[in-house]
Amino acid sequence: MPTDDTARSTTPSSSLWAWILSFFGYAIITDTMEKGEKKNIVVVGGGATGGMVARELSKKLSPSQYNLILVNERSFFVHLIAGARMAVTAEEHLEDQVLFGFDKLFHNGNGTVKIGKAISIAETAPGKGGELVLEDGERIPYVSLVIATGSRW
């Protein structure tokens, strides 16, 4: 996610990424889905954490084997702290740094964004994936699910 020069680095340590990505390793490759079928990795929440996880996964996952899907209620990321500054000043065109789309989030276009609100999770069997159910009734099957919904202010 874009940051200005005055912000502290928010890049997690490599050991944190290794821990997060460890959930997407061997278990995905050995799941019970049919051979040749692309597997869905679904990230729910396009905030700071969900966006960073989706971006890192887009670097690591092969697009020939996986569909990376980011599910978010909005078509853009909102930097909440900078939003407060934008509300009280017209200087510096802060709207360009507060609201930005997901169009450049994924590496090499390896990922898609689905606009929708997740309302439930239907697990197939423990450790075997399931389906994410959206408010409009759409069901998105997954082999791995990351829930990064954050908080509301």
C-alpha positions as YAML, in Angstrom:
chain: A
units: angstrom
residues:
- id: 1
  name: MET
  ca: [0.00, 0.00, 0.00]
- id: 2
  name: PRO
  ca: [1.34, 3.48, -0.73]
- id: 3
  name: THR
  ca: [2.86, 5.39, 2.11]
- id: 4
  name: ASP
  ca: [4.26, 8.91, 2.36]
- id: 5
  name: ASP
  ca: [7.89, 9.62, 3.21]
- id: 6
  name: THR
  ca: [7.08, 10.58, 6.80]
- id: 7
  name: ALA
  ca: [5.36, 7.30, 7.67]
- id: 8
  name: ARG
  ca: [7.19, 4.56, 9.52]
- id: 9
  name: SER
  ca: [7.77, 1.37, 7.60]
- id: 10
  name: THR
  ca: [4.90, -1.06, 8.14]
- id: 11
  name: THR
  ca: [6.47, -3.96, 6.25]
- id: 12
  name: PRO
  ca: [6.20, -7.07, 8.40]
- id: 13
  name: SER
  ca: [9.34, -9.08, 9.07]
- id: 14
  name: SER
  ca: [10.18, -11.93, 6.73]
- id: 15
  name: SER
  ca: [9.53, -14.43, 9.54]
- id: 16
  name: LEU
  ca: [5.94, -13.15, 9.85]
- id: 17
  name: TRP
  ca: [5.43, -13.62, 6.09]
- id: 18
  name: ALA
  ca: [6.94, -17.09, 6.32]
- id: 19
  name: TRP
  ca: [4.49, -17.94, 9.10]
- id: 20
  name: ILE
  ca: [1.49, -16.54, 7.18]
- id: 21
  name: LEU
  ca: [2.49, -18.19, 3.92]
- id: 22
  name: SER
  ca: [3.16, -21.53, 5.64]
- id: 23
  name: PHE
  ca: [-0.60, -21.99, 5.69]
- id: 24
  name: PHE
  ca: [-0.56, -22.00, 1.88]
- id: 25
  name: GLY
  ca: [2.13, -24.56, 1.26]
- id: 26
  name: TYR
  ca: [1.97, -28.33, 1.43]
- id: 27
  name: ALA
  ca: [-1.69, -28.57, 2.48]
- id: 28
  name: ILE
  ca: [-2.86, -26.83, -0.69]
- id: 29
  name: ILE
  ca: [-0.79, -29.01, -2.98]
- id: 30
  name: THR
  ca: [-2.04, -32.23, -1.39]
- id: 31
  name: ASP
  ca: [-5.73, -31.35, -1.15]
- id: 32
  name: THR
  ca: [-8.45, -33.56, -2.60]
- id: 33
  name: MET
  ca: [-9.54, -31.35, -5.51]
- id: 34
  name: GLU
  ca: [-9.24, -32.89, -8.97]
- id: 35
  name: LYS
  ca: [-5.90, -32.67, -10.72]
- id: 36
  name: GLY
  ca: [-5.72, -29.91, -13.32]
- id: 37
  name: GLU
  ca: [-8.36, -27.77, -11.64]
- id: 38
  name: LYS
  ca: [-7.12, -24.40, -10.42]
- id: 39
  name: LYS
  ca: [-7.53, -23.95, -6.69]
- id: 40
  name: ASN
  ca: [-9.01, -20.80, -5.14]
- id: 41
  name: ILE
  ca: [-7.14, -18.95, -2.42]
- id: 42
  name: VAL
  ca: [-9.54, -16.35, -1.01]
- id: 43
  name: VAL
  ca: [-8.60, -13.30, 1.08]
- id: 44
  name: VAL
  ca: [-11.54, -11.58, 2.79]
- id: 45
  name: GLY
  ca: [-10.83, -7.92, 3.50]
- id: 46
  name: GLY
  ca: [-8.94, -5.39, 1.41]
- id: 47
  name: GLY
  ca: [-7.57, -3.25, 4.22]
- id: 48
  name: ALA
  ca: [-3.91, -2.90, 5.15]
- id: 49
  name: THR
  ca: [-3.40, -6.52, 6.25]
- id: 50
  name: GLY
  ca: [-5.63, -8.17, 3.66]
- id: 51
  name: GLY
  ca: [-4.05, -6.10, 0.91]
- id: 52
  name: MET
  ca: [-0.51, -6.97, 2.04]
- id: 53
  name: VAL
  ca: [-1.33, -10.68, 2.29]
- id: 54
  name: ALA
  ca: [-2.96, -10.68, -1.16]
- id: 55
  name: ARG
  ca: [0.02, -8.81, -2.64]
- id: 56
  name: GLU
  ca: [2.55, -11.23, -1.14]
- id: 57
  name: LEU
  ca: [0.53, -14.27, -2.22]
- id: 58
  name: SER
  ca: [0.33, -12.88, -5.77]
- id: 59
  name: LYS
  ca: [4.15, -13.03, -5.85]
- id: 60
  name: LYS
  ca: [4.34, -16.59, -4.50]
- id: 61
  name: LEU
  ca: [1.43, -18.45, -6.10]
- id: 62
  name: SER
  ca: [1.56, -19.79, -9.63]
- id: 63
  name: PRO
  ca: [-1.35, -18.43, -11.72]
- id: 64
  name: SER
  ca: [-1.43, -21.75, -13.58]
- id: 65
  name: GLN
  ca: [-2.34, -23.57, -10.35]
- id: 66
  name: TYR
  ca: [-4.19, -21.00, -8.24]
- id: 67
  name: ASN
  ca: [-6.87, -18.32, -8.48]
- id: 68
  name: LEU
  ca: [-6.14, -15.61, -5.94]
- id: 69
  name: ILE
  ca: [-9.36, -13.78, -5.06]
- id: 70
  name: LEU
  ca: [-9.59, -10.72, -2.82]
- id: 71
  name: VAL
  ca: [-13.14, -10.12, -1.53]
- id: 72
  name: ASN
  ca: [-13.89, -6.62, -0.28]
- id: 73
  name: GLU
  ca: [-17.03, -4.51, 0.15]
- id: 74
  name: ARG
  ca: [-15.48, -1.53, -1.65]
- id: 75
  name: SER
  ca: [-13.65, -1.30, -4.95]
- id: 76
  name: PHE
  ca: [-10.89, 0.73, -3.29]
- id: 77
  name: PHE
  ca: [-8.64, 0.76, -0.24]
- id: 78
  name: VAL
  ca: [-9.27, 3.46, 2.37]
- id: 79
  name: HIS
  ca: [-6.33, 4.67, 4.45]
- id: 80
  name: LEU
  ca: [-8.34, 5.56, 7.56]
- id: 81
  name: ILE
  ca: [-5.73, 7.60, 9.41]
- id: 82
  name: ALA
  ca: [-5.00, 9.76, 6.37]
- id: 83
  name: GLY
  ca: [-8.77, 10.07, 5.84]
- id: 84
  name: ALA
  ca: [-9.07, 12.09, 9.03]
- id: 85
  name: ARG
  ca: [-6.42, 14.51, 7.73]
- id: 86
  name: MET
  ca: [-8.17, 14.73, 4.37]
- id: 87
  name: ALA
  ca: [-11.43, 15.69, 6.09]
- id: 88
  name: VAL
  ca: [-9.92, 18.76, 7.72]
- id: 89
  name: THR
  ca: [-7.58, 20.12, 5.03]
- id: 90
  name: ALA
  ca: [-7.71, 20.80, 1.31]
- id: 91
  name: GLU
  ca: [-3.91, 20.93, 1.03]
- id: 92
  name: GLU
  ca: [-1.66, 18.38, -0.61]
- id: 93
  name: HIS
  ca: [-4.40, 16.54, -2.58]
- id: 94
  name: LEU
  ca: [-4.65, 13.92, 0.14]
- id: 95
  name: GLU
  ca: [-7.56, 12.21, -1.61]
- id: 96
  name: ASP
  ca: [-4.97, 10.68, -3.95]
- id: 97
  name: GLN
  ca: [-3.24, 9.04, -0.98]
- id: 98
  name: VAL
  ca: [-6.33, 8.11, 1.04]
- id: 99
  name: LEU
  ca: [-8.50, 6.36, -1.55]
- id: 100
  name: PHE
  ca: [-6.96, 4.14, -4.19]
- id: 101
  name: GLY
  ca: [-8.12, 1.18, -6.23]
- id: 102
  name: PHE
  ca: [-6.86, -2.37, -6.16]
- id: 103
  name: ASP
  ca: [-5.83, -2.26, -9.82]
- id: 104
  name: LYS
  ca: [-2.10, -2.25, -8.97]
- id: 105
  name: LEU
  ca: [-2.27, -4.49, -5.92]
- id: 106
  name: PHE
  ca: [-1.38, -7.83, -7.51]
- id: 107
  name: HIS
  ca: [2.02, -8.68, -8.98]
- id: 108
  name: ASN
  ca: [1.85, -9.32, -12.73]
- id: 109
  name: GLY
  ca: [-1.96, -9.27, -12.61]
- id: 110
  name: ASN
  ca: [-1.92, -12.49, -10.58]
- id: 111
  name: GLY
  ca: [-5.20, -12.02, -8.71]
- id: 112
  name: THR
  ca: [-8.73, -10.69, -8.97]
- id: 113
  name: VAL
  ca: [-10.96, -8.53, -6.81]
- id: 114
  name: LYS
  ca: [-14.54, -9.53, -6.07]
- id: 115
  name: ILE
  ca: [-16.71, -6.73, -4.70]
- id: 116
  name: GLY
  ca: [-19.10, -8.14, -2.15]
- id: 117
  name: LYS
  ca: [-19.86, -8.68, 1.51]
- id: 118
  name: ALA
  ca: [-19.03, -12.05, 3.04]
- id: 119
  name: ILE
  ca: [-21.84, -13.28, 5.28]
- id: 120
  name: SER
  ca: [-20.88, -16.87, 6.07]
- id: 121
  name: ILE
  ca: [-18.38, -19.65, 5.59]
- id: 122
  name: ALA
  ca: [-19.46, -23.17, 4.70]
- id: 123
  name: GLU
  ca: [-16.59, -25.55, 5.47]
- id: 124
  name: THR
  ca: [-16.51, -28.75, 3.41]
- id: 125
  name: ALA
  ca: [-14.64, -30.71, 6.09]
- id: 126
  name: PRO
  ca: [-11.95, -29.75, 8.58]
- id: 127
  name: GLY
  ca: [-8.86, -28.81, 6.56]
- id: 128
  name: LYS
  ca: [-10.53, -29.50, 3.21]
- id: 129
  name: GLY
  ca: [-11.65, -25.99, 2.20]
- id: 130
  name: GLY
  ca: [-15.20, -24.89, 1.66]
- id: 131
  name: GLU
  ca: [-17.22, -22.01, 0.28]
- id: 132
  name: LEU
  ca: [-17.39, -18.33, 1.16]
- id: 133
  name: VAL
  ca: [-20.98, -17.10, 0.90]
- id: 134
  name: LEU
  ca: [-21.55, -13.52, -0.20]
- id: 135
  name: GLU
  ca: [-24.54, -11.32, 0.63]
- id: 136
  name: ASP
  ca: [-25.85, -11.57, -2.96]
- id: 137
  name: GLY
  ca: [-25.93, -15.39, -2.65]
- id: 138
  name: GLU
  ca: [-22.79, -16.06, -4.67]
- id: 139
  name: ARG
  ca: [-20.65, -18.88, -3.31]
- id: 140
  name: ILE
  ca: [-16.89, -18.85, -3.84]
- id: 141
  name: PRO
  ca: [-15.19, -22.22, -3.30]
- id: 142
  name: TYR
  ca: [-11.76, -22.18, -1.67]
- id: 143
  name: VAL
  ca: [-8.99, -24.48, -0.55]
- id: 144
  name: SER
  ca: [-7.52, -21.79, 1.73]
- id: 145
  name: LEU
  ca: [-9.22, -18.78, 3.28]
- id: 146
  name: VAL
  ca: [-7.61, -15.74, 4.90]
- id: 147
  name: ILE
  ca: [-9.90, -13.58, 7.03]
- id: 148
  name: ALA
  ca: [-8.46, -10.08, 7.34]
- id: 149
  name: THR
  ca: [-11.56, -7.98, 7.93]
- id: 150
  name: GLY
  ca: [-9.89, -5.60, 10.37]
- id: 151
  name: SER
  ca: [-12.06, -3.22, 12.32]
- id: 152
  name: ARG
  ca: [-14.49, -0.41, 11.68]
- id: 153
  name: TRP
  ca: [-13.99, 3.13, 12.89]
...
